[in-house]
mmCIF file of C-alpha atoms in Angstrom:
data_model
loop_
_atom_site.group_PDB
_atom_site.id
_atom_site.type_symbol
_atom_site.label_atom_id
_atom_site.label_comp_id
_atom_site.label_asym_id
_atom_site.label_seq_id
_atom_site.Cartn_x
_atom_site.Cartn_y
_atom_site.Cartn_z
ATOM 1 C CA MET A 1 -35.362 -10.721 9.195
ATOM 2 C CA ILE A 2 -33.098 -12.539 7.008
ATOM 3 C CA LEU A 3 -30.964 -9.615 6.182
ATOM 4 C CA ARG A 4 -30.659 -8.861 9.872
ATOM 5 C CA LEU A 5 -29.407 -12.368 10.536
ATOM 6 C CA ILE A 6 -26.843 -12.047 7.751
ATOM 7 C CA ALA A 7 -25.753 -8.812 9.237
ATOM 8 C CA CYS A 8 -25.563 -10.214 12.756
ATOM 9 C CA TYR A 9 -23.449 -13.229 11.326
ATOM 10 C CA ILE A 10 -21.047 -10.887 9.608
ATOM 11 C CA PHE A 11 -20.703 -8.647 12.600
ATOM 12 C CA LEU A 12 -20.100 -11.747 14.822
ATOM 13 C CA GLY A 13 -17.683 -13.013 12.191
ATOM 14 C CA ALA A 14 -15.679 -9.852 12.148
ATOM 15 C CA VAL A 15 -15.434 -9.615 16.026
ATOM 16 C CA PHE A 16 -14.096 -13.296 16.003
ATOM 17 C CA LEU A 17 -11.620 -12.572 13.441
ATOM 18 C CA ALA A 18 -10.534 -9.457 15.191
ATOM 19 C CA LYS A 19 -10.081 -11.331 18.456
ATOM 20 C CA SER A 20 -8.075 -14.083 16.594
ATOM 21 C CA ASP A 21 -5.775 -11.594 15.021
ATOM 22 C CA VAL A 22 -5.052 -10.007 18.439
ATOM 23 C CA LYS A 23 -4.318 -13.484 19.946
ATOM 24 C CA LYS A 24 -1.882 -14.077 16.990
ATOM 25 C CA ILE A 25 -0.320 -10.903 17.171
ATOM 26 C CA SER A 26 0.161 -11.224 21.018
ATOM 27 C CA GLN A 27 1.692 -14.727 20.279
ATOM 28 C CA ALA A 28 4.118 -13.476 17.390
ATOM 29 C CA ASP A 29 5.176 -10.455 19.763
ATOM 30 C CA SER A 30 5.964 -12.858 22.450
ATOM 31 C CA LEU A 31 8.092 -15.042 20.184
ATOM 32 C CA PHE A 32 9.842 -11.945 18.879
ATOM 33 C CA ASP A 33 10.825 -10.843 22.318
ATOM 34 C CA GLN A 34 12.326 -14.256 23.065
ATOM 35 C CA GLN A 35 14.491 -13.776 19.747
ATOM 36 C CA LYS A 36 12.529 -16.783 18.161
ATOM 37 C CA TYR A 37 12.663 -14.695 15.086
ATOM 38 C CA THR A 38 11.613 -17.153 12.457
ATOM 39 C CA GLU A 39 8.785 -18.562 14.464
ATOM 40 C CA ALA A 40 7.608 -15.066 15.089
ATOM 41 C CA PHE A 41 7.663 -14.236 11.435
ATOM 42 C CA ASP A 42 5.592 -17.351 10.451
ATOM 43 C CA VAL A 43 2.827 -16.021 12.667
ATOM 44 C CA TYR A 44 3.320 -12.471 11.572
ATOM 45 C CA GLU A 45 2.980 -13.755 7.873
ATOM 46 C CA THR A 46 -0.311 -15.309 8.489
ATOM 47 C CA ILE A 47 -1.672 -12.098 9.675
ATOM 48 C CA PHE A 48 -0.084 -10.181 7.017
ATOM 49 C CA LEU A 49 -1.753 -12.390 4.293
ATOM 50 C CA SER A 50 -5.070 -11.737 5.963
ATOM 51 C CA GLY A 51 -4.582 -8.179 5.357
ATOM 52 C CA GLN A 52 -4.338 -7.067 9.025
ATOM 53 C CA ALA A 53 -0.760 -6.090 9.146
ATOM 54 C CA SER A 54 -0.125 -2.996 11.588
ATOM 55 C CA ALA A 55 2.999 -0.721 10.987
ATOM 56 C CA SER A 56 4.828 -1.943 14.066
ATOM 57 C CA MET A 57 4.416 -5.637 12.701
ATOM 58 C CA LEU A 58 5.647 -4.725 9.361
ATOM 59 C CA LEU A 59 8.643 -3.114 10.962
ATOM 60 C CA ARG A 60 9.381 -6.302 12.801
ATOM 61 C CA MET A 61 9.040 -8.546 9.833
ATOM 62 C CA ALA A 62 11.405 -6.146 7.956
ATOM 63 C CA PHE A 63 13.995 -6.428 11.069
ATOM 64 C CA ILE A 64 13.676 -10.289 10.915
ATOM 65 C CA LYS A 65 14.339 -10.493 7.112
ATOM 66 C CA ASP A 66 17.138 -8.158 7.332
ATOM 67 C CA GLY A 67 18.742 -10.218 10.147
ATOM 68 C CA LEU A 68 18.421 -13.405 7.836
ATOM 69 C CA GLY A 69 20.199 -11.330 5.034
ATOM 70 C CA ASN A 70 17.055 -11.403 2.887
ATOM 71 C CA TYR A 71 17.324 -7.780 1.960
ATOM 72 C CA VAL A 72 14.545 -7.889 -0.959
ATOM 73 C CA ASP A 73 11.877 -8.916 1.548
ATOM 74 C CA ALA A 74 13.494 -6.459 4.043
ATOM 75 C CA LEU A 75 13.037 -3.611 1.552
ATOM 76 C CA TYR A 76 9.511 -4.845 0.726
ATOM 77 C CA TYR A 77 8.343 -4.626 4.322
ATOM 78 C CA LEU A 78 10.234 -1.510 5.070
ATOM 79 C CA ASP A 79 8.459 0.116 2.018
ATOM 80 C CA LEU A 80 5.087 -1.239 3.172
ATOM 81 C CA TYR A 81 5.846 0.294 6.580
ATOM 82 C CA TYR A 82 6.637 3.769 5.302
ATOM 83 C CA LYS A 83 3.434 3.714 3.380
ATOM 84 C CA LYS A 84 1.375 2.754 6.397
ATOM 85 C CA SER A 85 3.362 5.061 9.063
ATOM 86 C CA ALA A 86 4.919 8.045 7.140
ATOM 87 C CA ASP A 87 7.798 7.560 9.284
ATOM 88 C CA LYS A 88 10.711 9.468 7.522
ATOM 89 C CA SER A 89 13.264 7.963 9.797
ATOM 90 C CA VAL A 90 12.771 4.612 8.076
ATOM 91 C CA VAL A 91 13.945 6.121 4.717
ATOM 92 C CA VAL A 92 17.552 6.386 5.912
ATOM 93 C CA LYS A 93 17.545 2.645 6.538
ATOM 94 C CA ILE A 94 15.907 1.931 2.995
ATOM 95 C CA GLU A 95 18.389 4.176 1.286
ATOM 96 C CA GLU A 96 21.199 2.608 3.273
ATOM 97 C CA LEU A 97 20.274 -0.879 2.362
ATOM 98 C CA SER A 98 19.637 -0.228 -1.282
ATOM 99 C CA SER A 99 22.760 1.794 -1.812
ATOM 100 C CA GLU A 100 24.691 -1.134 -0.139
ATOM 101 C CA LYS A 101 23.304 -3.379 -2.767
ATOM 102 C CA ASN A 102 23.458 -1.105 -5.582
ATOM 103 C CA LEU A 103 19.782 -1.099 -6.069
ATOM 104 C CA SER A 104 17.800 1.523 -8.044
ATOM 105 C CA GLY A 105 14.382 3.060 -7.509
ATOM 106 C CA TYR A 106 14.597 3.819 -3.690
ATOM 107 C CA GLN A 107 14.822 7.746 -3.914
ATOM 108 C CA TYR A 108 12.030 9.369 -1.850
ATOM 109 C CA ASP A 109 10.828 12.959 -2.041
ATOM 110 C CA ASP A 110 8.212 15.077 -0.635
ATOM 111 C CA SER A 111 5.521 13.740 -3.040
ATOM 112 C CA ASP A 112 6.161 10.192 -1.542
ATOM 113 C CA PHE A 113 5.831 11.611 2.008
ATOM 114 C CA PHE A 114 2.613 13.225 1.056
ATOM 115 C CA ARG A 115 1.092 10.038 -0.289
ATOM 116 C CA ALA A 116 2.227 8.180 2.816
ATOM 117 C CA VAL A 117 0.564 10.771 4.932
ATOM 118 C CA LEU A 118 -2.650 10.388 2.933
ATOM 119 C CA HIS A 119 -2.416 6.610 3.152
ATOM 120 C CA LYS A 120 -1.755 6.779 6.982
ATOM 121 C CA HIS A 121 -4.750 8.985 7.573
ATOM 122 C CA GLN A 122 -7.126 7.809 4.863
ATOM 123 C CA GLN A 123 -10.110 7.155 6.942
ATOM 124 C CA GLU A 124 -9.772 10.562 8.636
ATOM 125 C CA PHE A 125 -9.508 12.273 5.189
ATOM 126 C CA GLN A 126 -12.531 10.235 3.924
ATOM 127 C CA LEU A 127 -14.813 11.418 6.943
ATOM 128 C CA VAL A 128 -13.845 15.059 6.667
ATOM 129 C CA LEU A 129 -14.391 15.091 2.948
ATOM 130 C CA LEU A 130 -17.769 13.417 3.394
ATOM 131 C CA ALA A 131 -18.809 15.690 6.014
ATOM 132 C CA LEU A 132 -17.926 18.717 4.001
ATOM 133 C CA THR A 133 -19.556 17.296 0.904
ATOM 134 C CA ILE A 134 -22.844 16.694 3.045
ATOM 135 C CA LEU A 135 -22.818 20.158 4.513
ATOM 136 C CA LEU A 136 -22.296 21.877 1.136
ATOM 137 C CA THR A 137 -25.087 19.643 -0.397
ATOM 138 C CA ALA A 138 -27.387 20.961 2.290
ATOM 139 C CA TYR A 139 -26.176 24.595 1.682
ATOM 140 C CA ILE A 140 -26.756 24.263 -2.058
ATOM 141 C CA PHE A 141 -30.168 22.632 -1.758
ATOM 142 C CA ARG A 142 -31.253 25.368 0.642
ATOM 143 C CA LYS A 143 -29.987 28.247 -1.829
ATOM 144 C CA ARG A 144 -31.765 26.567 -4.703
ATOM 145 C CA LYS A 145 -35.193 26.466 -2.802
ATOM 146 C CA GLN A 146 -34.521 30.124 -2.501
ATOM 147 C CA ASN A 147 -34.299 30.217 -6.416
ATOM 148 C CA GLU A 148 -30.468 31.106 -6.043
ATOM 149 C CA ARG A 149 -27.767 29.467 -8.215
ATOM 150 C CA PRO A 150 -24.596 28.987 -5.808
ATOM 151 C CA VAL A 151 -22.159 28.404 -8.656
ATOM 152 C CA THR A 152 -19.068 28.631 -6.428
ATOM 153 C CA ALA A 153 -20.458 26.327 -3.960
ATOM 154 C CA THR A 154 -21.377 23.808 -6.775
ATOM 155 C CA VAL A 155 -17.925 23.946 -8.141
ATOM 156 C CA PHE A 156 -16.576 23.299 -4.675
ATOM 157 C CA GLN A 157 -18.981 20.439 -4.114
ATOM 158 C CA LEU A 158 -17.678 18.830 -7.438
ATOM 159 C CA ILE A 159 -14.080 19.187 -6.231
ATOM 160 C CA LEU A 160 -14.798 17.637 -2.989
ATOM 161 C CA LEU A 161 -16.600 14.577 -4.520
ATOM 162 C CA VAL A 162 -13.661 14.044 -6.857
ATOM 163 C CA SER A 163 -11.307 14.247 -4.001
ATOM 164 C CA LEU A 164 -13.395 11.764 -1.968
ATOM 165 C CA ILE A 165 -13.420 9.325 -4.687
ATOM 166 C CA PHE A 166 -9.692 9.832 -5.225
ATOM 167 C CA VAL A 167 -8.903 9.084 -1.474
ATOM 168 C CA SER A 168 -11.439 6.261 -1.065
ATOM 169 C CA ASN A 169 -9.927 4.417 -4.037
ATOM 170 C CA ASN A 170 -6.340 5.137 -3.255
ATOM 171 C CA LEU A 171 -5.862 6.898 -6.638
ATOM 172 C CA PHE A 172 -3.262 8.975 -5.024
ATOM 173 C CA GLU A 173 -0.852 6.015 -4.805
ATOM 174 C CA GLU A 174 1.768 5.050 -7.524
ATOM 175 C CA LYS A 175 2.010 1.403 -8.280
ATOM 176 C CA LYS A 176 5.426 0.117 -7.470
ATOM 177 C CA GLY A 177 7.113 -3.333 -7.396
ATOM 178 C CA ILE A 178 10.322 -4.997 -6.549
ATOM 179 C CA ILE A 179 12.168 -7.422 -8.701
ATOM 180 C CA SER A 180 12.106 -10.567 -6.571
ATOM 181 C CA GLN A 181 14.524 -13.075 -8.360
ATOM 182 C CA ASN A 182 17.953 -12.977 -9.720
ATOM 183 C CA SER A 183 18.603 -12.982 -13.443
ATOM 184 C CA THR A 184 15.350 -11.606 -14.267
ATOM 185 C CA LEU A 185 14.809 -11.114 -17.864
ATOM 186 C CA LEU A 186 13.069 -7.884 -19.182
ATOM 187 C CA ARG A 187 11.540 -8.098 -22.650
ATOM 188 C CA SER A 188 10.300 -5.452 -25.091
ATOM 189 C CA GLY A 189 6.724 -7.197 -25.147
ATOM 190 C CA PRO A 190 4.444 -9.335 -23.140
ATOM 191 C CA SER A 191 5.533 -12.586 -24.697
ATOM 192 C CA ALA A 192 8.179 -15.197 -24.245
ATOM 193 C CA GLY A 193 9.245 -14.566 -27.909
ATOM 194 C CA ALA A 194 9.569 -10.760 -27.434
ATOM 195 C CA ASP A 195 13.005 -9.280 -27.786
ATOM 196 C CA PRO A 196 15.062 -9.429 -24.533
ATOM 197 C CA VAL A 197 16.123 -5.994 -23.216
ATOM 198 C CA GLU A 198 18.193 -6.573 -20.125
ATOM 199 C CA LEU A 199 18.962 -9.192 -17.404
ATOM 200 C CA VAL A 200 18.672 -7.627 -14.004
ATOM 201 C CA GLY A 201 19.278 -8.741 -10.401
ATOM 202 C CA LYS A 202 16.766 -8.847 -7.640
ATOM 203 C CA GLY A 203 15.755 -6.079 -5.421
ATOM 204 C CA HIS A 204 15.438 -3.152 -7.891
ATOM 205 C CA LYS A 205 12.354 -1.121 -7.264
ATOM 206 C CA VAL A 206 10.111 -0.110 -10.439
ATOM 207 C CA ASP A 207 7.196 1.723 -11.428
ATOM 208 C CA ILE A 208 4.174 -0.533 -12.752
ATOM 209 C CA ILE A 209 2.348 0.785 -15.598
ATOM 210 C CA ASP A 210 -0.099 -2.242 -16.288
ATOM 211 C CA ARG A 211 -0.437 -5.679 -15.237
ATOM 212 C CA THR A 212 -2.097 -8.844 -16.867
ATOM 213 C CA LEU A 213 -2.416 -12.436 -15.862
ATOM 214 C CA VAL A 214 1.096 -13.153 -16.986
ATOM 215 C CA TRP A 215 3.010 -10.002 -17.668
ATOM 216 C CA THR A 216 3.730 -6.753 -15.756
ATOM 217 C CA LYS A 217 4.606 -3.705 -17.692
ATOM 218 C CA ILE A 218 7.176 -1.533 -15.995
ATOM 219 C CA ARG A 219 9.387 1.556 -16.479
ATOM 220 C CA TRP A 220 13.120 0.581 -16.595
ATOM 221 C CA ASN A 221 15.594 3.100 -17.313
ATOM 222 C CA GLY A 222 13.015 5.480 -19.179
ATOM 223 C CA GLU A 223 11.688 2.511 -21.195
ATOM 224 C CA ASP A 224 8.633 0.497 -20.959
ATOM 225 C CA VAL A 225 9.520 -3.268 -20.722
ATOM 226 C CA TYR A 226 7.691 -6.378 -19.412
ATOM 227 C CA VAL A 227 8.554 -8.850 -16.807
ATOM 228 C CA ARG A 228 6.788 -12.162 -15.752
ATOM 229 C CA ASN A 229 4.553 -11.737 -12.791
ATOM 230 C CA GLY A 230 6.389 -14.398 -10.822
ATOM 231 C CA LYS A 231 9.457 -12.332 -10.880
ATOM 232 C CA ILE A 232 8.043 -9.169 -9.287
ATOM 233 C CA ARG A 233 6.501 -8.445 -5.955
ATOM 234 C CA ILE A 234 3.941 -5.745 -5.719
ATOM 235 C CA ILE A 235 4.368 -3.183 -3.043
#
């Protein structure tokens, strides 16, 4: 009985939050259409921080930041939009903006597009893989009852399970970040006393290797270096 009540409260809470987000999105879209961009962005940001950002919302947030001259945030939201939509047309804008500011790390290839497609259709891929796994499990179970050993089917079952884990946990994604502050010092180790490597400007996109409470390990010009967490924004 208690479990049912808890489940009911969780469901009602989810419905309430969904309705609340729809109302906020409608409010923000109205402000955007009225060209009240900063006010619209404030509402969009609250939705974004709750983890409910849609692709169209991210594109509008990028548009607002670009219009305000904040190219770092514009690139940040454009990159998130690309991951969510797999819209190749936005790559032109990203490369144009990054080239204009002489920023590195914004080259895109087919593997990036493939990851974006996986991200966009993640739930569909999960359902298909799960359904195939269940069907194959039933087939293997039936064969074993007949004293047969379906080796090929078992191998495929393992591949499907690994793929399901891979897709469900976003293991196909590469961790990236954008340097968010000017005059950011890269160091050779995760310590304020480590040797300085280079002083870089904001906006560069980098591969993230590891992250602790204070430091982020990144790849810079083929070298592993460290930057303070507060100076990099995770994509």
